[in-house]
Coordinates of C-alpha atoms and ligand atoms in Angstrom, one line a residue:
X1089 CA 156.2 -26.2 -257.1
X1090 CA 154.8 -27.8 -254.2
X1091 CA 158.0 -27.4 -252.1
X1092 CA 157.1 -23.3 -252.4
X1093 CA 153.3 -23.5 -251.7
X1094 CA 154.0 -25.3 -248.5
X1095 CA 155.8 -22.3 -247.6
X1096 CA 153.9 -20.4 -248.7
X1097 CA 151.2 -22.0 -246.9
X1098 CA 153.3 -21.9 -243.1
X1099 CA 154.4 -18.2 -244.0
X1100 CA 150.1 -17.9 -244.3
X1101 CA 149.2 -19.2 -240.7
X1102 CA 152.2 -17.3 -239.1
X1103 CA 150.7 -14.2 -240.7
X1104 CA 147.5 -15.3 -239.4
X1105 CA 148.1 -16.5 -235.8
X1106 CA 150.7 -12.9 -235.4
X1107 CA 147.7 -11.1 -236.6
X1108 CA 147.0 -8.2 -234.1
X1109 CA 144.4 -5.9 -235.5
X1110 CA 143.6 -3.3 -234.1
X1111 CA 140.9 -4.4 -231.4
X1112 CA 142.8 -7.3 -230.2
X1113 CA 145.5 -4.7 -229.3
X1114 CA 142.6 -2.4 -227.3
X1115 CA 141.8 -6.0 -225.2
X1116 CA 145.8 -6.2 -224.5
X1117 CA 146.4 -2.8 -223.3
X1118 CA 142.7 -3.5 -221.4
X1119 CA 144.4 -6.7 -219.7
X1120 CA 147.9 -4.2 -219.3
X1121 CA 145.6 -1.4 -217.2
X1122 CA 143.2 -4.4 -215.3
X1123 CA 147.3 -6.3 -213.9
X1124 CA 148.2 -3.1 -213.1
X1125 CA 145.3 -2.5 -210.6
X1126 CA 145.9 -6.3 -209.8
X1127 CA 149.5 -5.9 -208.9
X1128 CA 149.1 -3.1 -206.9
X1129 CA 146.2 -4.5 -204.9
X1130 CA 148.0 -7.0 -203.1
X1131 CA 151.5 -8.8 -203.1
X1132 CA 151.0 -11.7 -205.6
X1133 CA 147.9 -10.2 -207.0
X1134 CA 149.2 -10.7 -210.8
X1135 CA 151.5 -12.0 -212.9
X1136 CA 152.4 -8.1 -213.4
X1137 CA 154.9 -7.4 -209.8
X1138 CA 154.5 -3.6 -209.9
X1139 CA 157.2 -3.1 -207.6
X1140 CA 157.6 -0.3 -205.4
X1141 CA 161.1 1.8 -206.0
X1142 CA 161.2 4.2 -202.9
X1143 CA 162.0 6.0 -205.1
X1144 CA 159.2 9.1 -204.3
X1145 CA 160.7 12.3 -205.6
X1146 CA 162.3 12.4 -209.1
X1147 CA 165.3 14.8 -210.3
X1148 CA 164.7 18.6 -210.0
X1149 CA 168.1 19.4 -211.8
X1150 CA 169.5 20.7 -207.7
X1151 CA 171.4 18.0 -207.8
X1152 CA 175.1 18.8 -207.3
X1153 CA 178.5 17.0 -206.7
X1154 CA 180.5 14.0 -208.1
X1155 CA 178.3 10.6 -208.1
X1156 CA 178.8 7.4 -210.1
X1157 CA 176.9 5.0 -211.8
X1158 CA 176.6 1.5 -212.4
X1159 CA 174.3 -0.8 -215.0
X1160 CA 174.0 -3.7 -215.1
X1161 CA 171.4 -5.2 -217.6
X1162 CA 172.0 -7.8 -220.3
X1163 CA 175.1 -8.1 -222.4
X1164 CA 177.1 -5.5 -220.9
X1165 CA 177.4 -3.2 -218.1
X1166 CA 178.6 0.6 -217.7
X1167 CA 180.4 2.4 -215.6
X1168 CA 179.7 6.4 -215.3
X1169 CA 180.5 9.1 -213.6
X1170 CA 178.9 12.6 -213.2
X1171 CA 180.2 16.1 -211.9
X1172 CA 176.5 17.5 -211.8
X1173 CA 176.3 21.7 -211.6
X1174 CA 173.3 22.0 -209.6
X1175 CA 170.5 24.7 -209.8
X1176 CA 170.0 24.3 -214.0
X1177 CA 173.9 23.3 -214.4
X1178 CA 172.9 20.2 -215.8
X1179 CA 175.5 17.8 -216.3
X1180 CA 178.9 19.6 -215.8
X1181 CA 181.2 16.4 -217.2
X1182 CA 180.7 12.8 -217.9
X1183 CA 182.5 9.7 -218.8
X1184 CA 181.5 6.0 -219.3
X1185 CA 183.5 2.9 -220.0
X1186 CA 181.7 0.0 -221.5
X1187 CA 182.4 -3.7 -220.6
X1188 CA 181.1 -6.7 -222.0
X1189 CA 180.1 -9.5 -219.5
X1190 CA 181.7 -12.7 -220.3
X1191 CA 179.4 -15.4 -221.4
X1192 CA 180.6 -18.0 -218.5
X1193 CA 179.8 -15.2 -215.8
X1194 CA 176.1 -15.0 -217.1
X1195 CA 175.5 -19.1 -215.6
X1196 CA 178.4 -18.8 -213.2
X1197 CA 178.6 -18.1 -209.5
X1198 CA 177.2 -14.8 -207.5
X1199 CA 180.4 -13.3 -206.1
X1200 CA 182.8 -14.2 -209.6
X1201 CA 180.1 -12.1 -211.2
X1202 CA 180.3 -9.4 -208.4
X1203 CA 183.7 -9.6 -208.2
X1204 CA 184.0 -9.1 -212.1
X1205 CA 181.7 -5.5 -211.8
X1206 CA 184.0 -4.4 -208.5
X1207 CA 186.9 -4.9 -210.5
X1208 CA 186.4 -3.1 -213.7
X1209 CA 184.3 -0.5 -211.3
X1210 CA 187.8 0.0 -209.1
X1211 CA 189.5 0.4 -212.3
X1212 CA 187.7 3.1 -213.4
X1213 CA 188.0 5.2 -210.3
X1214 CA 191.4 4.9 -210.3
X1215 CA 191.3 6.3 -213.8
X1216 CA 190.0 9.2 -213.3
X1217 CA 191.0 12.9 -213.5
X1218 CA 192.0 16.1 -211.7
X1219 CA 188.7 17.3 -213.5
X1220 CA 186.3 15.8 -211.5
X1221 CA 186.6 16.8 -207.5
X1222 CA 185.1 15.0 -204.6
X1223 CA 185.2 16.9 -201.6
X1224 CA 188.5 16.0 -198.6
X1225 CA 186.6 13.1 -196.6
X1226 CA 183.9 12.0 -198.4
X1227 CA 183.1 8.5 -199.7
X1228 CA 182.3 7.9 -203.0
X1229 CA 178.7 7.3 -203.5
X1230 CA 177.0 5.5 -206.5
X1231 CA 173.5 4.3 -207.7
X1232 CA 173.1 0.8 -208.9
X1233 CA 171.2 0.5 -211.8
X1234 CA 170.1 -3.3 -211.6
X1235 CA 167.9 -4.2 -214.5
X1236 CA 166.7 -7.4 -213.0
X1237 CA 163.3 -8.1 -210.7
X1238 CA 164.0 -6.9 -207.0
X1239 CA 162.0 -6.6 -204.5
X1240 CA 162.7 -3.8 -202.8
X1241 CA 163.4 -2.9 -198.9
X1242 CA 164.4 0.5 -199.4
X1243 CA 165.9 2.9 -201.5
X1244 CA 169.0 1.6 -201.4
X1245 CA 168.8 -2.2 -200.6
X1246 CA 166.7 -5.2 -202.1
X1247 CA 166.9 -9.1 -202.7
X1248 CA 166.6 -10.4 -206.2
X1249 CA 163.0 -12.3 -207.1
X1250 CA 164.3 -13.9 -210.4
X1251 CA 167.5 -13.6 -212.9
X1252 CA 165.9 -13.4 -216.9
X1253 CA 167.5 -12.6 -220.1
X1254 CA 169.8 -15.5 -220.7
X1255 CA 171.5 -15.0 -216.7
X1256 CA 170.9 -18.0 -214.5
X1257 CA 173.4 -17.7 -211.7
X1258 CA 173.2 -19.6 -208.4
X1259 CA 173.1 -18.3 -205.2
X1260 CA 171.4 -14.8 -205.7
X1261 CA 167.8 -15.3 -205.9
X1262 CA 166.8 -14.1 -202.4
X1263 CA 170.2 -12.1 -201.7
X1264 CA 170.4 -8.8 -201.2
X1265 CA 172.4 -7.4 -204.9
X1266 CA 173.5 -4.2 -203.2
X1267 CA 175.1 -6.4 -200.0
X1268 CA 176.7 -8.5 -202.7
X1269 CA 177.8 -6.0 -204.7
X1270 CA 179.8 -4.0 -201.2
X1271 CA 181.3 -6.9 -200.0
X1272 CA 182.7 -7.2 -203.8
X1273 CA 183.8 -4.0 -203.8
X1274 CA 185.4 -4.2 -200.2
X1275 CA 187.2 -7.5 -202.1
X1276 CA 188.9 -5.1 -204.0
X1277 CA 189.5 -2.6 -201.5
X1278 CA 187.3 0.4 -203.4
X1279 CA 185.8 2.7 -201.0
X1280 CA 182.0 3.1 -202.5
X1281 CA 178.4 3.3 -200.9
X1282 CA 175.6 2.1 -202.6
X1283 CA 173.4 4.9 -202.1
X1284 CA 170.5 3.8 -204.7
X1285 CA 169.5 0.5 -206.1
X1286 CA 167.2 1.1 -209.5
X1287 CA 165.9 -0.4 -212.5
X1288 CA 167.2 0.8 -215.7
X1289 CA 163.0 1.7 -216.5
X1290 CA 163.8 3.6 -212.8
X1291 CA 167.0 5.4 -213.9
X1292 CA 165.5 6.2 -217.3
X1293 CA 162.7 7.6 -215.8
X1294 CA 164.5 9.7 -213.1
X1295 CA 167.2 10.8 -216.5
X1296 CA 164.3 11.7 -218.8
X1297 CA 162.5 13.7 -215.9
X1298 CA 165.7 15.6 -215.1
X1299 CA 166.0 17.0 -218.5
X1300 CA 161.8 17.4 -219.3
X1301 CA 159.6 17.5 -216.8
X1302 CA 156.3 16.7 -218.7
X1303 CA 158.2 12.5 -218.2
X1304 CA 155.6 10.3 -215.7
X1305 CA 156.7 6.5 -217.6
X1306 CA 159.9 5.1 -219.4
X1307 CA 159.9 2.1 -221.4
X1308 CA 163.0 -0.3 -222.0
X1309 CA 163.2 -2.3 -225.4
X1310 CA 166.9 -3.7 -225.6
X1311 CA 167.9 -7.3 -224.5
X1312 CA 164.6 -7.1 -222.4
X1313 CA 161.6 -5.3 -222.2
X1314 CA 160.1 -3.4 -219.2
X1315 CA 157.8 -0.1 -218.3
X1316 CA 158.1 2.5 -214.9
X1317 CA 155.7 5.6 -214.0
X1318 CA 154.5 8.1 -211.5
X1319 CA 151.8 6.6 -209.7
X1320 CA 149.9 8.1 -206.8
X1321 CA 151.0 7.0 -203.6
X1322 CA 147.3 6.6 -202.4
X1323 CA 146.7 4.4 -205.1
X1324 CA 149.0 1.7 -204.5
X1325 CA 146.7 -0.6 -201.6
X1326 CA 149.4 -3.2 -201.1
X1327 CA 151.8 -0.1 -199.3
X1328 CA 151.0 -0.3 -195.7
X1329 CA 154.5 2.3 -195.2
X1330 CA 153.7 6.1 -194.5
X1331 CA 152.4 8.0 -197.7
X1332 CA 155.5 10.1 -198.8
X1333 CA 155.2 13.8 -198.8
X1334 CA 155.1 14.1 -202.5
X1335 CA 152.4 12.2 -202.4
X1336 CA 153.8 10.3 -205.6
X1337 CA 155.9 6.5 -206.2
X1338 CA 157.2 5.3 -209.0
X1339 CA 156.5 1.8 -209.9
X1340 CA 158.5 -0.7 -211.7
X1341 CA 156.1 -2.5 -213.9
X1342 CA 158.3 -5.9 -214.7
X1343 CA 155.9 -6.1 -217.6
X1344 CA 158.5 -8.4 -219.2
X1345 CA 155.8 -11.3 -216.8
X1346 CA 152.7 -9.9 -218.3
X1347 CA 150.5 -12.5 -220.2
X1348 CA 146.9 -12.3 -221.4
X1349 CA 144.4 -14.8 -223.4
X1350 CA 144.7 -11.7 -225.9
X1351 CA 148.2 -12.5 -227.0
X1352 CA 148.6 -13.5 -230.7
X1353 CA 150.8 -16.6 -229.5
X1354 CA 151.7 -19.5 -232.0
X1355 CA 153.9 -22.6 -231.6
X1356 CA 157.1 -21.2 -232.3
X1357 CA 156.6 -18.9 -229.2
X1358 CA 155.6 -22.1 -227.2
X1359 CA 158.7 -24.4 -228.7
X1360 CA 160.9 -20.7 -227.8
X1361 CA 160.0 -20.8 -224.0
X1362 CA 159.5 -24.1 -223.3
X1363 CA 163.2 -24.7 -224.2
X1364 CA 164.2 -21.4 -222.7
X1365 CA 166.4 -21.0 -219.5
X1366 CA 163.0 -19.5 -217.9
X1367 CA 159.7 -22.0 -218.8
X1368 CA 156.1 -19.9 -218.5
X1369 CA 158.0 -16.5 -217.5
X1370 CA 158.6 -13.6 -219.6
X1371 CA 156.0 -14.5 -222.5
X1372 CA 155.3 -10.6 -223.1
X1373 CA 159.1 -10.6 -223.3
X1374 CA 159.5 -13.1 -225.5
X1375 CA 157.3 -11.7 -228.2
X1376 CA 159.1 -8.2 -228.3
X1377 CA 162.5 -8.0 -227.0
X1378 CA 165.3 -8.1 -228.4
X1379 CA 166.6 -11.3 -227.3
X1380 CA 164.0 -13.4 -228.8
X1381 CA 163.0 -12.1 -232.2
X1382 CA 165.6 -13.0 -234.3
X1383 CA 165.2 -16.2 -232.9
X1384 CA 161.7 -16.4 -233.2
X1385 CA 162.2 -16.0 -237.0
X1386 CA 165.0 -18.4 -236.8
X1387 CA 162.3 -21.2 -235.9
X1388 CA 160.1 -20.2 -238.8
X1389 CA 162.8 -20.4 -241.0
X1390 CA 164.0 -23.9 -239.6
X1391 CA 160.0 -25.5 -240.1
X1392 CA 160.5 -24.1 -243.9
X1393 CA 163.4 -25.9 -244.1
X1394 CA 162.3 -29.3 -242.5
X1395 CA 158.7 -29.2 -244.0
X1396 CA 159.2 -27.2 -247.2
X1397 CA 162.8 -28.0 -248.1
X1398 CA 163.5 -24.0 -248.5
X1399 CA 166.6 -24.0 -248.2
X1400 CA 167.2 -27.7 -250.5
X1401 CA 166.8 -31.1 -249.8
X1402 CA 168.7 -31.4 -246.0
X1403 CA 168.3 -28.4 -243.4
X1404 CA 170.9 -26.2 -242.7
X1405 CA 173.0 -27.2 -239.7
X1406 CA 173.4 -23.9 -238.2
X1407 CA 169.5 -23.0 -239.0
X1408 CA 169.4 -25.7 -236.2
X1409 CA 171.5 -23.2 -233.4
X1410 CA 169.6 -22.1 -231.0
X1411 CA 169.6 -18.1 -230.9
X1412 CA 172.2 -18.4 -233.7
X1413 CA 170.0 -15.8 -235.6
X1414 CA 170.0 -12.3 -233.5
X1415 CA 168.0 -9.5 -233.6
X1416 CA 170.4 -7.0 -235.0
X1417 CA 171.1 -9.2 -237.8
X1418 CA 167.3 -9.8 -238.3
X1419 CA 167.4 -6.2 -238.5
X1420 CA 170.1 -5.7 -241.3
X1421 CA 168.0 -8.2 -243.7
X1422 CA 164.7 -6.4 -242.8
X1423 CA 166.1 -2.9 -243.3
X1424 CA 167.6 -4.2 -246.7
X1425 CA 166.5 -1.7 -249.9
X1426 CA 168.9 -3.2 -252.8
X1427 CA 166.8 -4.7 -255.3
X1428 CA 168.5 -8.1 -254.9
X1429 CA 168.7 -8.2 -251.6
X1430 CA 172.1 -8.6 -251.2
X1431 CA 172.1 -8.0 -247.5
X1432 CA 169.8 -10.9 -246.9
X1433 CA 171.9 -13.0 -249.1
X1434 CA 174.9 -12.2 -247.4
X1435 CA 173.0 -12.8 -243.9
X1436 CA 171.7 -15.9 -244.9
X1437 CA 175.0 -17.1 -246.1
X1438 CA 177.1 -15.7 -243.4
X1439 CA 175.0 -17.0 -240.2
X1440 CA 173.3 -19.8 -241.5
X1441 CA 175.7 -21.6 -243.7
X1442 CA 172.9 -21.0 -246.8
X1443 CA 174.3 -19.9 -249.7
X1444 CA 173.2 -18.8 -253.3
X1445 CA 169.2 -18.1 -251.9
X1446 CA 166.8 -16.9 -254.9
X1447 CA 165.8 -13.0 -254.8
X1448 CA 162.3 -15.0 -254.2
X1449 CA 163.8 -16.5 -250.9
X1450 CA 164.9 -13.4 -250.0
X1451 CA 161.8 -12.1 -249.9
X1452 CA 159.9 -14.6 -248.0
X1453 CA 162.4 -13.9 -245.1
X1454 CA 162.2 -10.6 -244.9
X1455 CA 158.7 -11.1 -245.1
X1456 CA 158.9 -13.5 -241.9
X1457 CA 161.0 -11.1 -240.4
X1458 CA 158.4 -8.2 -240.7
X1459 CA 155.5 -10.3 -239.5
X1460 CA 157.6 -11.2 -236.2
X1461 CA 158.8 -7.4 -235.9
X1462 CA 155.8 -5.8 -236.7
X1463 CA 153.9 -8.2 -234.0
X1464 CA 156.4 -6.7 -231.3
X1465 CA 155.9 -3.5 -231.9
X1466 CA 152.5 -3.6 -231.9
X1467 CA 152.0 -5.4 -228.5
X1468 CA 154.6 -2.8 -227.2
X1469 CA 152.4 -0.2 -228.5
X1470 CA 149.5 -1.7 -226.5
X1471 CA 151.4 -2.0 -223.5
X1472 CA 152.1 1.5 -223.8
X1473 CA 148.8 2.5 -224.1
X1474 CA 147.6 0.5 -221.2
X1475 CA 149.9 2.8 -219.1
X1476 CA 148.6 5.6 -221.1
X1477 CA 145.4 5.1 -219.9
X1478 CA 146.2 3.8 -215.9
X1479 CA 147.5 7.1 -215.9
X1480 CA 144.3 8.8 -217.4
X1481 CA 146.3 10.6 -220.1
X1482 CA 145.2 8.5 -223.2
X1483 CA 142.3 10.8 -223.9
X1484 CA 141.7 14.2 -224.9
X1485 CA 140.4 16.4 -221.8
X1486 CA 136.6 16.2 -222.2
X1487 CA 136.2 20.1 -221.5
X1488 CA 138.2 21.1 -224.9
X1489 CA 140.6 22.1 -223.0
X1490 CA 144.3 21.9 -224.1
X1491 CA 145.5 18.3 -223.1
X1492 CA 148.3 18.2 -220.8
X1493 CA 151.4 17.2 -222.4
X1494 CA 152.8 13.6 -221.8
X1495 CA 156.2 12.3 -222.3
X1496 CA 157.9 8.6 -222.0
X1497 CA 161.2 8.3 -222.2
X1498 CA 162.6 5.4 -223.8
X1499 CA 165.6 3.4 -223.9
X1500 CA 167.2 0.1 -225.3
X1501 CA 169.0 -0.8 -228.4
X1502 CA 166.0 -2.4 -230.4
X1503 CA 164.1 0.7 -230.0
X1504 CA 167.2 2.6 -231.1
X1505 CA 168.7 0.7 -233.9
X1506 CA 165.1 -0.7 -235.3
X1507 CA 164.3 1.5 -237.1
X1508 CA 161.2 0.1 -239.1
X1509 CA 160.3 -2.0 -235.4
X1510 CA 160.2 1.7 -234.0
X1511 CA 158.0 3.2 -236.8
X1512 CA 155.4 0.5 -236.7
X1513 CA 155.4 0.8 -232.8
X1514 CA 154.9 5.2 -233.4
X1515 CA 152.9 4.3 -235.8
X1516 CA 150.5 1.6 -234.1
X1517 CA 150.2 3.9 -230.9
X1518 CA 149.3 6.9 -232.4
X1519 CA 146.3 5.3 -234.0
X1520 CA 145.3 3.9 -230.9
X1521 CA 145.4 7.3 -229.5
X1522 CA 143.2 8.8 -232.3
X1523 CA 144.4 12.3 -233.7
X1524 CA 142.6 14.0 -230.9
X1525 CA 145.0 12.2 -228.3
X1526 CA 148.0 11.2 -230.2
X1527 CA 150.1 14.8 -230.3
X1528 CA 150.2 15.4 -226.6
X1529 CA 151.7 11.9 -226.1
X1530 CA 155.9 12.0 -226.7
X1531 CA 157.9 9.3 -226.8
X1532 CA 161.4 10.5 -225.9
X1533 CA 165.0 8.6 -226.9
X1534 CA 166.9 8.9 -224.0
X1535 CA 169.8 6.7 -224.5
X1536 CA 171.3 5.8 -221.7
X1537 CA 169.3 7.9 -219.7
X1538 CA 169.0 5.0 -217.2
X1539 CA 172.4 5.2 -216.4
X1540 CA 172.9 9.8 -215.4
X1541 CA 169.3 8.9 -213.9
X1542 CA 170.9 6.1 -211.5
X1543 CA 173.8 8.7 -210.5
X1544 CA 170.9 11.4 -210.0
X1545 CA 169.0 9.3 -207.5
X1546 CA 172.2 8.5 -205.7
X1547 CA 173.2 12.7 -205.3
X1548 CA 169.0 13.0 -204.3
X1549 CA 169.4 9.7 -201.5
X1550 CA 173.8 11.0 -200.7
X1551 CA 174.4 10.2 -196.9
X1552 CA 175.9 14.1 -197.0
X1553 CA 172.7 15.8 -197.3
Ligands
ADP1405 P1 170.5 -3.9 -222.6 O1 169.0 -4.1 -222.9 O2 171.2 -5.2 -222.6 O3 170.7 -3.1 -221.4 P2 170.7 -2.3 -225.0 O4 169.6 -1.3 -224.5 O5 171.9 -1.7 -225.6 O6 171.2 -3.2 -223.8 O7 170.0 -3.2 -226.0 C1 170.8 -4.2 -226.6 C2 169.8 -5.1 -227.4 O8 169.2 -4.3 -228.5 C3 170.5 -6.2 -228.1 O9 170.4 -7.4 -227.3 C4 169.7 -6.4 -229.4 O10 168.7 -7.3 -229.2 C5 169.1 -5.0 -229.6 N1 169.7 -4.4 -230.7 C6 170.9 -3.8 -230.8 N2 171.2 -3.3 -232.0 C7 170.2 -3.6 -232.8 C8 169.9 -3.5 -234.2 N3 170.8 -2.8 -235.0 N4 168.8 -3.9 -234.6 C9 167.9 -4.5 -233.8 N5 168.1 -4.8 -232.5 C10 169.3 -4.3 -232.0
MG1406 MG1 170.1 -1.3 -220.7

């Protein structure tokens, strides 16, 4: 009929305008390494912040003594704490609590959010056991993972540039999170010092290196997206501060704020961020994280509604919601393997209010969600490689010799519970690499890496030592 070929024909162009063969992918993780350089040139110098940590020594596994942890990066936020053994000990104990963060807090005011964190932090200290011992006299100390873009003023201090992923709270832009945070705490009378403020790509970095030590990058796809590595110190222009000893920084990319003429971008991704909370930032975001895809294939699905009546004569309210659609349940339809795709119909009929689909319109939206997955992956992929190859370690040592071993440790629920996004994203990088390349490059799960790595850089920056 021609209700289905004008589907047909808007499932065609999205195919087309998502396309990203192969060499397109090369010119993105070209633009990826050519921002990098930018960003570390000079303050400003690209859309990429490359912000440096102070963070100039990673975990050796020395690390000893009772530390907590804190993260705080899109939907919820843990609490951790460590009793770390010291000289190869590892990680003697450990124990987390998990805490959703009302939706009101996310657009409400600075210190209710603060004050929300302090309390169920307090709360856990005062749950805890004979089993883990802090020393007579000593303060508590903890590292603040923060997954948001701060600048930095030290290890354990910076002011926030920007909130992203769905938080818009007044009053905290420009404030310093781990002075907000204290005075929190002091609210609720918990004795704690901040000792280090980190990114989750920071914390998963320092977590992964603690437990392999061939880890120089860590990647983040959850809510948001983001990338960390080694880089050398002499090799960052825009530090005017001493060169540290190891000679090394790690830099947090924010490559959530990367964007490139190269990027396969179509009018769904335009409608997505002009109506988003944060207009012309975060378009590399917005293409892979896990925030946006399910509603990216939510606004395909809504145009096949209005322009090709796919789901009957009148569009479904709810297809109208706004992030109604989210990634995980994207997810479920695209991973469905029963032969009617009964996971898809339930999906469809559960969230979107659209019931009794054909097994042929089933298949055209798993098929829209595979185009916007596989498009994600892909750009990740590129990314990835762009790193790969700022840090020289994308090619095969020209001598024949055997190439030095490379790991990235990775973290975040898409890349976790996505299983076909992560294949395609393995899959797309190792042809990049070639088969020369591609077996000495690792890509590491460390779940919630971010968070031990956060209570390591506190025990490495503890006012004790
Ligand atoms: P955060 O990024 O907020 O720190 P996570 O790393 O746990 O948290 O990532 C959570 C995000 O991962 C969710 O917002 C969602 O987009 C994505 N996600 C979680 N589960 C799935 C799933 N089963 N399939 C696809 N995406 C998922
Ligand atoms: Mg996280």
């Amino acid at each position: 009929s021609g209700r289905w070929a004008r589907a047909m024909a808007i499932l065609k162009d999205l195919e087309e305008k998502c396309a990203t063969p192969i060499g397109k992918l090369r010119q993105v993780a070209d633009a990826m390494t050519v921002e990098m350089l930018a960003g570390l040139a000079s303050e400003g110098g690209s859309k990429l912040k490359m912000l440096i940590s102070y963070v100039d020594n990673l975990p050796t596994g020395d690390e000893t003594g009772l530390f907590y942890a804190l993260d705080l990066g899109g939907t919820n936020f843990r609490v951790l704490r460590v009793q770390l053994g010291g000289k190869g000990g590892y990680v003697v104990r450990q124990e987390f609590e998990e805490v959703s963060i009302p939706p009101n807090l996310m657009v409400g005011s600075s210190s209710e959010l603060f004050d929300f964190i302090a309390a169920a932090l307090a709360k856990f200290v005062a749950s805890e056991g004979e089993e883990f011992h802090l020393p007579v006299g000593r303060q508590r100390e903890l590292g603040f993972t923060f997954s948001f873009p701060v600048k930095q003023t030290s290890i354990s201090s910076g002011t926030l540039i920007k909130w992203t992923k769905g938080f818009a709270i007044n009053g905290t832009v420009g404030e310093d999170v781990v002075a907000e945070l204290t005075k929190a705490m002091e609210r609720q009378g918990l004795d704690m010092r901040v000792t280090a403020l980190v990114n989750d790509t920071i914390g998963t970095l320092a977590g992964g290196r603690y437990y392999d030590n061939d880890v120089v990058a860590a990647v983040i796809l959850g809510t948001g997206t983001n990338a960390a590595y080694v880089e050398h110190a002499q090799a960052i222009p825009k530090w005017h501060g001493l060169l540290p000893k190891s000679g090394k920084m790690v830099i947090n990319m924010e490559w959530g704020n990367f964007r490139s003429s190269h990027l396969p971008i179509t009018e769904y991704d335009q409608a997505l961020d002009v109506e988003s909370l944060n207009p012309g930032e975060q378009i590399f975001e917005k293409l892979i994280s896990g925030m946006y895809l399910g509603e990216i294939v939510r606004r395909v699905l809504l145009r096949m509604a209005e322009e090709a009546a796919l789901f009957g004569d009148s569009v479904p309210p709810n297809l109208e919601v706004q992030f109604i659609l989210r990634t995980p349940d994207m997810s479920a339809m695209h991973h469905d393997t029963s032969s009617d795709l009964r996971v898809v119909g339930t999906k469809l009929k559960d969230i979107l209010g659209i019931s009794n689909t054909s097994l042929k319109t089933r298949k055209l939206v798993v098929k829209v969600c595979d185009i916007i997955a596989s498009r994600g992956a892909r750009l990740a992929a590129a990314g990835i490689l762009g790193v790969l190859k700022k840090q020289d370690r994308d090619n095969a040592a020209r001598d024949g010799s055997d190439m030095q071993r490379t790991v990235i440790a990775m973290d975040g629920g898409l890349y976790e519970h996505y299983t076909r996004f992560r294949n395609c994203l393995e899959t797309t990088l190792r042809e990049m690499l070639g088969e020369e390349a591609a077996p000495s490059i690792v890509i590491k799960l460390a779940s919630d890496g971010s968070g031990i790595g956060a209570a390591l850089l506190a025990a490495s920056h503890s006012q004790y030592l």
